[in-house]
Amino acid sequence: RILKRGVIRIGYKTQNLPFTYLNTNTKTIQGFDIQYAHMLAKSMNCKIEFIPFTNENLDKLLNTGKIDIAMSGLAFVPQLKNNILFSNPVMELNLGLVVKDHRKKEFSSSKNRHIQKYKITAFEDNPFMESFKQKRPNIEFSICDKPADFFDNKENQYDGLLISAEAGSAWTLYYPGYSIIIPKPSIYRYAEAFAISGHNADFLSFINQWLKM
């Protein structure tokens, strides 16, 4: 179907540094996974159509054929939806915490993390919130809709942002007053993968072989 159409429809998130993001200056889609998208299209001799998705409509877009594959730093974790298939891991990520520079030493201490009361936020697609709530009763968790809710928060409402260390490092380039820390020992390591429709097992086999190459 993709080859007949001559276009592969790539689903992406508009604010998911460093995997996919919209460059507001050049009006182009860029990022780590976007490089993969261009390589995949070249392998299939197809053009690309980029289509944005959200957590709420991802499965619908995939299963109605609006997008062929989602390539946007998706976490491959056990709590996945049954009607979506995930590729083999693209890369391994480390769960980290973004904090202000002057508090880096404070949060690096395992003693402080278990005793002090902290307010931590995360984006809505973070799959580790519930697990953290159970293991860290001293931490108050909340959801923020977009990065600016944390980084541009003038009232210092949050003590830290729960995010992958790789994504957090990218955001600290835009906000140099912040640092990323990975608590020692590392709490979570998890895989990033691509997502396709649950009806397209053959396409999944092709994607996994392509990833090996």
Tab-separated table of C-alpha atoms in Angstrom:
chain	number	residue	atom	x	y	z
A	1	ARG	CA	0.000	0.000	0.000
A	2	ILE	CA	2.829	2.426	0.863
A	3	LEU	CA	4.753	1.584	-2.308
A	4	LYS	CA	1.646	1.979	-4.454
A	5	ARG	CA	0.940	5.352	-2.855
A	6	GLY	CA	4.567	6.418	-3.248
A	7	VAL	CA	4.429	8.173	0.123
A	8	ILE	CA	5.075	6.908	3.641
A	9	ARG	CA	3.099	8.698	6.350
A	10	ILE	CA	5.273	9.301	9.404
A	11	GLY	CA	3.614	10.188	12.710
A	12	TYR	CA	5.555	12.535	14.994
A	13	LYS	CA	5.199	14.658	18.128
A	14	THR	CA	5.838	18.360	17.680
A	15	GLN	CA	7.659	18.845	21.023
A	16	ASN	CA	9.639	15.736	21.792
A	17	LEU	CA	13.293	16.766	21.843
A	18	PRO	CA	15.653	15.328	20.719
A	19	PHE	CA	13.617	12.691	18.866
A	20	THR	CA	11.161	14.857	16.908
A	21	TYR	CA	10.475	18.567	16.985
A	22	LEU	CA	9.258	21.368	14.767
A	23	ASN	CA	11.979	23.890	13.986
A	24	THR	CA	10.074	27.157	14.239
A	25	ASN	CA	12.725	29.062	12.283
A	26	THR	CA	12.894	26.827	9.215
A	27	LYS	CA	9.380	25.322	9.595
A	28	THR	CA	10.867	21.850	9.139
A	29	ILE	CA	10.538	18.631	11.153
A	30	GLN	CA	13.847	17.601	12.716
A	31	GLY	CA	15.248	15.221	15.314
A	32	PHE	CA	16.901	11.863	15.961
A	33	ASP	CA	13.920	9.812	14.748
A	34	ILE	CA	13.370	12.121	11.776
A	35	GLN	CA	16.789	11.064	10.485
A	36	TYR	CA	15.548	7.459	10.688
A	37	ALA	CA	12.365	8.492	8.851
A	38	HIS	CA	14.337	9.903	5.913
A	39	MET	CA	16.528	6.786	5.802
A	40	LEU	CA	13.426	4.553	5.812
A	41	ALA	CA	11.781	6.540	3.016
A	42	LYS	CA	14.965	6.337	0.944
A	43	SER	CA	15.118	2.557	1.486
A	44	MET	CA	11.519	2.243	0.252
A	45	ASN	CA	12.021	4.792	-2.557
A	46	CYS	CA	9.132	6.842	-1.186
A	47	LYS	CA	8.411	10.431	-0.348
A	48	ILE	CA	7.479	11.441	3.219
A	49	GLU	CA	4.372	13.015	4.639
A	50	PHE	CA	4.770	14.041	8.296
A	51	ILE	CA	1.581	13.939	10.376
A	52	PRO	CA	1.495	15.063	14.031
A	53	PHE	CA	-0.112	12.843	16.656
A	54	THR	CA	-0.942	12.963	20.359
A	55	ASN	CA	-1.182	10.215	22.968
A	56	GLU	CA	-4.954	10.309	22.651
A	57	ASN	CA	-5.189	9.731	18.890
A	58	LEU	CA	-2.089	7.616	18.158
A	59	ASP	CA	-3.867	4.235	18.036
A	60	LYS	CA	-6.723	5.658	15.934
A	61	LEU	CA	-4.354	7.234	13.379
A	62	LEU	CA	-2.365	4.001	13.101
A	63	ASN	CA	-5.330	1.630	12.874
A	64	THR	CA	-7.262	3.746	10.353
A	65	GLY	CA	-4.206	4.091	8.116
A	66	LYS	CA	-3.863	7.857	8.565
A	67	ILE	CA	-0.230	7.214	9.500
A	68	ASP	CA	1.870	4.174	8.626
A	69	ILE	CA	4.373	4.377	11.471
A	70	ALA	CA	4.980	6.551	14.535
A	71	MET	CA	8.623	7.561	15.004
A	72	SER	CA	8.851	9.901	17.963
A	73	GLY	CA	10.799	8.605	20.956
A	74	LEU	CA	8.033	6.270	22.133
A	75	ALA	CA	8.790	4.382	25.329
A	76	PHE	CA	8.598	0.595	24.953
A	77	VAL	CA	7.135	-0.442	28.319
A	78	PRO	CA	4.783	-3.227	29.586
A	79	GLN	CA	1.758	-0.897	29.814
A	80	LEU	CA	1.323	-0.795	26.029
A	81	LYS	CA	-1.972	-0.881	24.170
A	82	ASN	CA	-2.847	-4.230	22.616
A	83	ASN	CA	-3.843	-2.775	19.223
A	84	ILE	CA	-0.409	-1.257	18.585
A	85	LEU	CA	2.721	-3.177	17.600
A	86	PHE	CA	6.173	-1.930	18.585
A	87	SER	CA	9.402	-2.503	16.747
A	88	ASN	CA	12.600	-3.816	18.220
A	89	PRO	CA	14.324	-1.179	20.388
A	90	VAL	CA	15.869	1.725	18.510
A	91	MET	CA	17.934	2.904	21.478
A	92	GLU	CA	18.070	2.573	25.262
A	93	LEU	CA	17.165	5.542	27.458
A	94	ASN	CA	17.879	6.388	31.090
A	95	LEU	CA	15.238	7.935	33.299
A	96	GLY	CA	16.537	11.159	34.817
A	97	LEU	CA	15.527	14.360	36.544
A	98	VAL	CA	15.923	17.959	35.346
A	99	VAL	CA	16.641	20.360	38.217
A	100	LYS	CA	18.054	23.855	38.583
A	101	ASP	CA	21.854	23.983	38.487
A	102	HIS	CA	22.288	25.001	42.121
A	103	ARG	CA	20.210	21.998	43.298
A	104	LYS	CA	22.082	19.347	41.325
A	105	LYS	CA	24.122	18.165	44.330
A	106	GLU	CA	21.016	18.094	46.528
A	107	PHE	CA	19.144	15.743	44.203
A	108	SER	CA	22.175	13.565	43.534
A	109	SER	CA	22.135	12.450	47.183
A	110	SER	CA	20.156	9.242	47.714
A	111	LYS	CA	19.590	10.253	51.337
A	112	ASN	CA	17.780	13.447	50.372
A	113	ARG	CA	15.604	11.716	47.810
A	114	HIS	CA	14.065	9.453	50.438
A	115	ILE	CA	13.600	12.030	53.212
A	116	GLN	CA	12.885	15.435	51.703
A	117	LYS	CA	9.452	16.420	50.411
A	118	TYR	CA	9.614	17.297	46.723
A	119	LYS	CA	7.189	18.367	44.012
A	120	ILE	CA	8.024	16.601	40.761
A	121	THR	CA	6.260	17.006	37.430
A	122	ALA	CA	6.316	15.004	34.191
A	123	PHE	CA	4.767	15.093	30.743
A	124	GLU	CA	1.525	13.186	30.307
A	125	ASP	CA	3.129	10.395	28.266
A	126	ASN	CA	5.629	9.483	30.993
A	127	PRO	CA	4.923	5.780	31.686
A	128	PHE	CA	6.706	5.678	35.048
A	129	MET	CA	4.580	8.042	37.110
A	130	GLU	CA	2.484	5.377	38.836
A	131	SER	CA	5.529	3.278	39.685
A	132	PHE	CA	7.273	6.309	41.175
A	133	LYS	CA	4.234	7.216	43.241
A	134	GLN	CA	4.369	3.793	44.882
A	135	LYS	CA	8.118	3.807	45.522
A	136	ARG	CA	8.513	7.473	46.525
A	137	PRO	CA	5.706	8.382	48.974
A	138	ASN	CA	7.634	11.530	49.988
A	139	ILE	CA	7.286	12.975	46.464
A	140	GLU	CA	4.209	14.802	45.190
A	141	PHE	CA	3.736	14.160	41.469
A	142	SER	CA	1.796	16.173	38.897
A	143	ILE	CA	1.408	16.403	35.111
A	144	CYS	CA	2.487	19.357	32.960
A	145	ASP	CA	1.134	19.831	29.442
A	146	LYS	CA	4.217	21.309	27.776
A	147	PRO	CA	7.899	22.009	28.595
A	148	ALA	CA	7.251	25.704	29.217
A	149	ASP	CA	5.034	24.767	32.175
A	150	PHE	CA	8.179	23.599	33.946
A	151	PHE	CA	11.007	25.714	32.543
A	152	ASP	CA	9.135	29.025	32.459
A	153	ASN	CA	7.500	28.556	35.843
A	154	LYS	CA	8.251	31.818	37.669
A	155	GLU	CA	6.708	30.673	40.963
A	156	ASN	CA	9.136	27.732	41.333
A	157	GLN	CA	6.134	25.437	41.667
A	158	TYR	CA	8.138	22.310	40.822
A	159	ASP	CA	11.415	20.973	42.178
A	160	GLY	CA	12.182	18.778	39.189
A	161	LEU	CA	11.028	17.309	35.874
A	162	LEU	CA	10.947	13.517	35.476
A	163	ILE	CA	12.137	12.766	31.933
A	164	SER	CA	14.628	10.648	30.035
A	165	ALA	CA	18.196	11.840	30.510
A	166	GLU	CA	18.582	12.058	26.735
A	167	ALA	CA	15.540	14.314	26.307
A	168	GLY	CA	16.395	16.306	29.433
A	169	SER	CA	19.887	17.003	28.113
A	170	ALA	CA	18.395	18.442	24.933
A	171	TRP	CA	16.048	20.737	26.852
A	172	THR	CA	18.884	22.061	29.023
A	173	LEU	CA	20.512	23.415	25.859
A	174	TYR	CA	17.518	25.735	25.529
A	175	TYR	CA	17.419	26.440	29.268
A	176	PRO	CA	21.077	26.627	30.448
A	177	GLY	CA	20.091	27.294	34.060
A	178	TYR	CA	19.077	23.640	34.415
A	179	SER	CA	20.954	20.336	34.630
A	180	ILE	CA	20.031	16.704	34.122
A	181	ILE	CA	20.879	14.117	36.757
A	182	ILE	CA	20.577	10.334	36.700
A	183	PRO	CA	20.026	9.109	40.267
A	184	LYS	CA	22.579	6.520	41.350
A	185	PRO	CA	21.997	3.670	41.113
A	186	SER	CA	20.016	4.172	37.901
A	187	ILE	CA	16.315	3.755	38.664
A	188	TYR	CA	15.073	2.859	35.208
A	189	ARG	CA	16.507	2.078	31.805
A	190	TYR	CA	14.021	1.589	29.003
A	191	ALA	CA	13.839	1.265	25.240
A	192	GLU	CA	12.605	3.658	22.578
A	193	ALA	CA	10.798	2.021	19.648
A	194	PHE	CA	8.658	2.722	16.589
A	195	ALA	CA	4.917	1.966	16.563
A	196	ILE	CA	2.707	0.585	13.797
A	197	SER	CA	-0.863	-0.693	13.545
A	198	GLY	CA	-1.729	-3.985	15.197
A	199	HIS	CA	-3.034	-5.147	11.804
A	200	ASN	CA	0.350	-4.779	10.064
A	201	ALA	CA	2.481	-7.631	11.396
A	202	ASP	CA	4.211	-8.037	8.009
A	203	PHE	CA	5.250	-4.392	8.037
A	204	LEU	CA	6.597	-4.875	11.563
A	205	SER	CA	8.764	-7.753	10.332
A	206	PHE	CA	10.124	-5.525	7.557
A	207	ILE	CA	10.838	-2.651	9.991
A	208	ASN	CA	12.721	-4.953	12.378
A	209	GLN	CA	14.864	-6.329	9.572
A	210	TRP	CA	15.503	-2.801	8.318
A	211	LEU	CA	16.566	-1.704	11.820
A	212	LYS	CA	19.101	-4.537	11.946
A	213	MET	CA	20.630	-3.281	8.724
